[in-house]
Short mmCIF file of C-alpha atoms in Angstrom, two decimals:
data_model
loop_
_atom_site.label_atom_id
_atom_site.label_comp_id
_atom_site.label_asym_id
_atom_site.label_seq_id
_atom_site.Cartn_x
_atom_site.Cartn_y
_atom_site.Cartn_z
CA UNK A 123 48.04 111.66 94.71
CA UNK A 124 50.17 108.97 93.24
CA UNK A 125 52.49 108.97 96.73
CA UNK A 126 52.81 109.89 100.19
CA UNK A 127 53.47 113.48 100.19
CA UNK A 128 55.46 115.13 103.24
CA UNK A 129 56.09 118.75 103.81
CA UNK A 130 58.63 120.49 104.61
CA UNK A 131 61.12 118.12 103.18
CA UNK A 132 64.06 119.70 105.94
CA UNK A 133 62.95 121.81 108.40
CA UNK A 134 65.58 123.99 111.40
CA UNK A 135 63.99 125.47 114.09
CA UNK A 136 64.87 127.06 117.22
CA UNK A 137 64.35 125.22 120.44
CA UNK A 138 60.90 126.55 122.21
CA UNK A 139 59.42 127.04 118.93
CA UNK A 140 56.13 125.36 117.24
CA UNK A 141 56.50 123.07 114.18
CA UNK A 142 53.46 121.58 111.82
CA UNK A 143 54.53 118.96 109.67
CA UNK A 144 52.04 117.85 107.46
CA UNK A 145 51.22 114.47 105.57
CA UNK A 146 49.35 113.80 102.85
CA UNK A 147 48.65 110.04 102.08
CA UNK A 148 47.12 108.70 99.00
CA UNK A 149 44.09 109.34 97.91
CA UNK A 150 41.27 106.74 99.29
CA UNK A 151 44.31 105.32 102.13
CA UNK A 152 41.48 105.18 105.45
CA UNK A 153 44.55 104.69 107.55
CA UNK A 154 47.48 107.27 107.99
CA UNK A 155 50.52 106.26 110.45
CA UNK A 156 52.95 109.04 111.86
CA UNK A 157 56.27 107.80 113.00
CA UNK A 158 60.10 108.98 113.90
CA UNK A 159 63.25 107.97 113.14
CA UNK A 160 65.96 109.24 115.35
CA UNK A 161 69.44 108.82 114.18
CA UNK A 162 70.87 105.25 114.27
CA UNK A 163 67.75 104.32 115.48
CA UNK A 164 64.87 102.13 114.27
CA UNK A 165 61.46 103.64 113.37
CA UNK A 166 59.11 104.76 116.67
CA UNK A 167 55.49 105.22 116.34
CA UNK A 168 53.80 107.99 117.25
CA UNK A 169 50.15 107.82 116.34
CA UNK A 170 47.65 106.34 113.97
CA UNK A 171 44.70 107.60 112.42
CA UNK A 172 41.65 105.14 110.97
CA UNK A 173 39.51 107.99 108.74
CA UNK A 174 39.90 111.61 110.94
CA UNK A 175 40.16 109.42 114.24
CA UNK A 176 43.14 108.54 116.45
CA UNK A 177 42.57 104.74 118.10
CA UNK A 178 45.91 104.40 119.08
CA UNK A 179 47.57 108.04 120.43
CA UNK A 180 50.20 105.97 122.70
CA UNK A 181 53.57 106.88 120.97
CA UNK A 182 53.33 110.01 121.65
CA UNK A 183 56.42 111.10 123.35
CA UNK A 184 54.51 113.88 125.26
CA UNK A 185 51.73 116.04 125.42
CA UNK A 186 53.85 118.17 123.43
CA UNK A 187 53.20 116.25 120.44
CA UNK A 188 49.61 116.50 119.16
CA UNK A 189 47.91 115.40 115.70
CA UNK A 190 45.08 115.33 113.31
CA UNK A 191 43.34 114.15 110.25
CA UNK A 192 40.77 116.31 108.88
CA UNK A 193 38.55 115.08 105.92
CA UNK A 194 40.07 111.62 106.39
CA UNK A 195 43.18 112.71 104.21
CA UNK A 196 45.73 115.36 105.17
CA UNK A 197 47.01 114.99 108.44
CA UNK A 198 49.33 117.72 110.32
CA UNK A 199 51.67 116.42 113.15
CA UNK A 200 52.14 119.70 115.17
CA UNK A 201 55.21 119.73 118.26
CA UNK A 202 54.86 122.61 120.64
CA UNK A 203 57.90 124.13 122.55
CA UNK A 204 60.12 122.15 120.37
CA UNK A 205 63.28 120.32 122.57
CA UNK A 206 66.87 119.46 120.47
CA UNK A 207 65.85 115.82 121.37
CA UNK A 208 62.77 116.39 119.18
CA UNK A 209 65.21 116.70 116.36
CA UNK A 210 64.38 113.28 113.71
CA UNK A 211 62.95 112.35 110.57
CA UNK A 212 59.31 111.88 110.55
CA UNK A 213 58.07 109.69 108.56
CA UNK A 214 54.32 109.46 107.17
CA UNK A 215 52.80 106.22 105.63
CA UNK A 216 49.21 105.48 105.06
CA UNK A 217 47.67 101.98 103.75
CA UNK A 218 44.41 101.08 102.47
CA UNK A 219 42.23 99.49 105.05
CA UNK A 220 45.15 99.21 108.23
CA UNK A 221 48.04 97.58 108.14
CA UNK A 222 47.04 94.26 107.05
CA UNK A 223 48.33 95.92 103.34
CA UNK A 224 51.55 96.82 104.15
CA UNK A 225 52.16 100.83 104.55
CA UNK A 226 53.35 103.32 101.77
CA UNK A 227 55.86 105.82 103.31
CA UNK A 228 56.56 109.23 102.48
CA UNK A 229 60.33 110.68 101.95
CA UNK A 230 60.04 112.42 105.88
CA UNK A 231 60.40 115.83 107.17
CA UNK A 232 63.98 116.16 108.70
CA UNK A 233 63.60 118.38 111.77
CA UNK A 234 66.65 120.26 112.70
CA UNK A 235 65.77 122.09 116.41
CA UNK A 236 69.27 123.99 117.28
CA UNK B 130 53.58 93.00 123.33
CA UNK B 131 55.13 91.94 120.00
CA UNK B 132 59.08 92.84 119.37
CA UNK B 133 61.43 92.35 116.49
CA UNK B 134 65.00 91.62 116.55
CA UNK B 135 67.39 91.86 113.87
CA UNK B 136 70.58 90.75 115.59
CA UNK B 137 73.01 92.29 112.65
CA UNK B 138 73.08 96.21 113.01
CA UNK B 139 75.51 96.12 109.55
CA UNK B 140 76.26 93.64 107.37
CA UNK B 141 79.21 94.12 104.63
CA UNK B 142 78.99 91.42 101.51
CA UNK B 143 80.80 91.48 97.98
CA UNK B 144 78.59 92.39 94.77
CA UNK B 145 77.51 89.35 93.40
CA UNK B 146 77.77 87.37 96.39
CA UNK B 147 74.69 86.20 98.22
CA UNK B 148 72.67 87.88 101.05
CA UNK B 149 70.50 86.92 104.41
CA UNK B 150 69.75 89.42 106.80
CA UNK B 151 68.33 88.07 109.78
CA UNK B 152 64.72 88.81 111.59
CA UNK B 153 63.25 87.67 114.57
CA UNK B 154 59.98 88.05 116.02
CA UNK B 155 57.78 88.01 119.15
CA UNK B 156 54.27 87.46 119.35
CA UNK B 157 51.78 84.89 119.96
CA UNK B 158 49.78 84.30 116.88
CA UNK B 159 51.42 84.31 113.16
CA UNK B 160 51.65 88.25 112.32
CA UNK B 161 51.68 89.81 109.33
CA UNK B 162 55.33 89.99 108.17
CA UNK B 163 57.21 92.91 106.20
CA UNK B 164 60.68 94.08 105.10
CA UNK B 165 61.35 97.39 103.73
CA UNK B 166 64.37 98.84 102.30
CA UNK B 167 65.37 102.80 102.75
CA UNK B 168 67.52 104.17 100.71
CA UNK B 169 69.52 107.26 102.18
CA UNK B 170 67.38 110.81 102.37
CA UNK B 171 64.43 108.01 101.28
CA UNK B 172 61.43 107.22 102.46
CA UNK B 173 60.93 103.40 102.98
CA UNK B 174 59.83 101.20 99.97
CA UNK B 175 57.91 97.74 100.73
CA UNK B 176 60.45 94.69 99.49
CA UNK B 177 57.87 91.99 100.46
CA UNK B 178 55.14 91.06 102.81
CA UNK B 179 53.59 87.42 104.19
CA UNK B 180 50.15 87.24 105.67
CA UNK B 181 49.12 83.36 105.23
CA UNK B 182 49.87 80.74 102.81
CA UNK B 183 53.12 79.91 100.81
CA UNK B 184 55.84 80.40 103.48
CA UNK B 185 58.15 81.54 100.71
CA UNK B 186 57.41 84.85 99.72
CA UNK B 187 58.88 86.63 96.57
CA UNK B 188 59.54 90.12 96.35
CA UNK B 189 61.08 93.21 94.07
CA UNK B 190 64.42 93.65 93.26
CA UNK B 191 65.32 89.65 92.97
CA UNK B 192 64.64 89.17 97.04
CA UNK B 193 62.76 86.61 98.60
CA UNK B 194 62.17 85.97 102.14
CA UNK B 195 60.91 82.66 104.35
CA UNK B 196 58.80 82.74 107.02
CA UNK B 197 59.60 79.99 109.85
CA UNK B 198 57.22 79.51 112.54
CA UNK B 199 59.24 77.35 114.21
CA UNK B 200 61.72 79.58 114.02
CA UNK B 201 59.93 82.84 114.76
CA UNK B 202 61.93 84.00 111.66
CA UNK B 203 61.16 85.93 109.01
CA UNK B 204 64.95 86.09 107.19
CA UNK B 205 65.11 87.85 103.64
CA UNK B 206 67.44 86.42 100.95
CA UNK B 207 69.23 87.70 98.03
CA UNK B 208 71.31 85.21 95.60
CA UNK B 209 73.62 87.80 93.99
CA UNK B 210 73.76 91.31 95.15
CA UNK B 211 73.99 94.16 93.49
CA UNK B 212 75.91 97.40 94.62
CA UNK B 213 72.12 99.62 94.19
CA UNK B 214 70.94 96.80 96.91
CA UNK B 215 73.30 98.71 99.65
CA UNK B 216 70.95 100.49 101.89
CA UNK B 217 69.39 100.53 104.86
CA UNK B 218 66.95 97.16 105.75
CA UNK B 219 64.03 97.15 108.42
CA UNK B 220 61.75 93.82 109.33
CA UNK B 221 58.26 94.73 110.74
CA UNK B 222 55.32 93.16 111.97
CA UNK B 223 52.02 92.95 112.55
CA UNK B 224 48.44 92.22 113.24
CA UNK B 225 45.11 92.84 113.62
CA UNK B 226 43.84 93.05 117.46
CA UNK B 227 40.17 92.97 117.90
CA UNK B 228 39.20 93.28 114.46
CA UNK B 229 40.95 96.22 113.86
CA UNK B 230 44.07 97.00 112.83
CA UNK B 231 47.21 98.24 114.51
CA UNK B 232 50.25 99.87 113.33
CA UNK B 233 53.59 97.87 112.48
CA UNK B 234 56.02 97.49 114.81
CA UNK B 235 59.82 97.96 113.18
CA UNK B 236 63.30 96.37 113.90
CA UNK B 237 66.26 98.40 114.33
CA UNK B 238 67.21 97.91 111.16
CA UNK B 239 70.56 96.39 109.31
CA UNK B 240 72.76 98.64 107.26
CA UNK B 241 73.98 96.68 104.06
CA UNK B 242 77.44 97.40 102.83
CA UNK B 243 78.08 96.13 99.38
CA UNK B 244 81.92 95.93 98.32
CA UNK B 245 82.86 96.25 94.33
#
């Protein structure tokens, strides 16, 4: 596509519940970047993906938090027994051949867990 | 482990007047270099990036940035601002470790007021 795509856009949950939020970068992008953005805050990484693998899984804030890549495009960011801290904007980006290119980010999934 | 610092958490200027927001890095090779704007309920847009070369980089929307090794700075400039340039403004960097790359690591970000 001719952007990052993110979906849902807004998303409430209740606490304990499961959430997928899923990323789709553009189209050839090898390299796919998850990250949060808590309120006030700067942006945290979570994970990267180079094609459908994960080199770098250490921003994960717990084993909670678990994603993939299949295909080497869409990716789905899925949080498990969700906590109110959980609660962010996660944002998506993907770039061409790492980060060398400078990322493209998508608009984020706001996650409401009351 | 590489950091970034931008020391001003908001920043308030007049339209028209002229604009430097700070950035600050830590690492011990030259990085690759980034600002990115994000405008609210927005995703983040790339301003302008430096890998090598020119140490004066030009970027969209009339800003420019410098990169100072000295310095460890990486400070991005605006000569007359404009009141669609208030938003929120993140430095990043990075590089490549082993011959692969890494993800960016982000600053906390400055919020830019801009007064009529």
């Amino acid at each position: 596509g001719a952007g990052v795509s993110q979906s849902p856009s807004n998303k409430v949950t209740e606490k304990g519940k499961d959430v997928e939020l899923r990323c789709d970068p553009i189209s050839g992008h090898t390299a796919l970047y998850w990250y949060r953005q808590s309120l006030g805050q700067g942006l945290e990484f979570l994970i990267y993906f180079q094609g459908n693998s994960a080199p770098d899984k250490s921003g994960l804030p717990s084993d909670r938090f678990s994603a993939e890549r299949t295909g080497g495009s869409v990716s789905t960011l899925t949080i498990q027994r969700t906590q109110q801290e959980d609660s962010a904007v996660y944002l998506c980006a993907s770039s061409r051949t790492g980060q060398g290119h400078g990322y493209t980010f998508g608009s984020g999934t706001r996650l409401t867990v009351v | 482990a590489q950091s970034v610092t931008q020391p001003d958490i908001h920043i308030t200027v007049s339209e028209g007047a002229s604009l430097e927001l700070r950035c600050n890095y830590s690492y011990g090779a030259t990085p690759y270099l980034f600002w990115y704007v994000q405008s609210p309920g927005q995703g983040l847009q790339l301003l302008l990036k430096y890998f090598s070369g020119d140490t004066l980089v030009q970027g969209i929307k009339g800003f420019e940035a410098e990169f100072k090794r000295s310095q460890s700075s990486f400070n991005l400039r605006k000569p007359s601002v404009h009141w669609s340039d208030a938003a929120e403004y993140f430095c990043a960097v990075g590089f490549i470790s082993s011959g692969s790359a890494r993800q960016l690591t982000f600053g906390s970000g400055t919020q830019l007021t801009v007064l009529p």
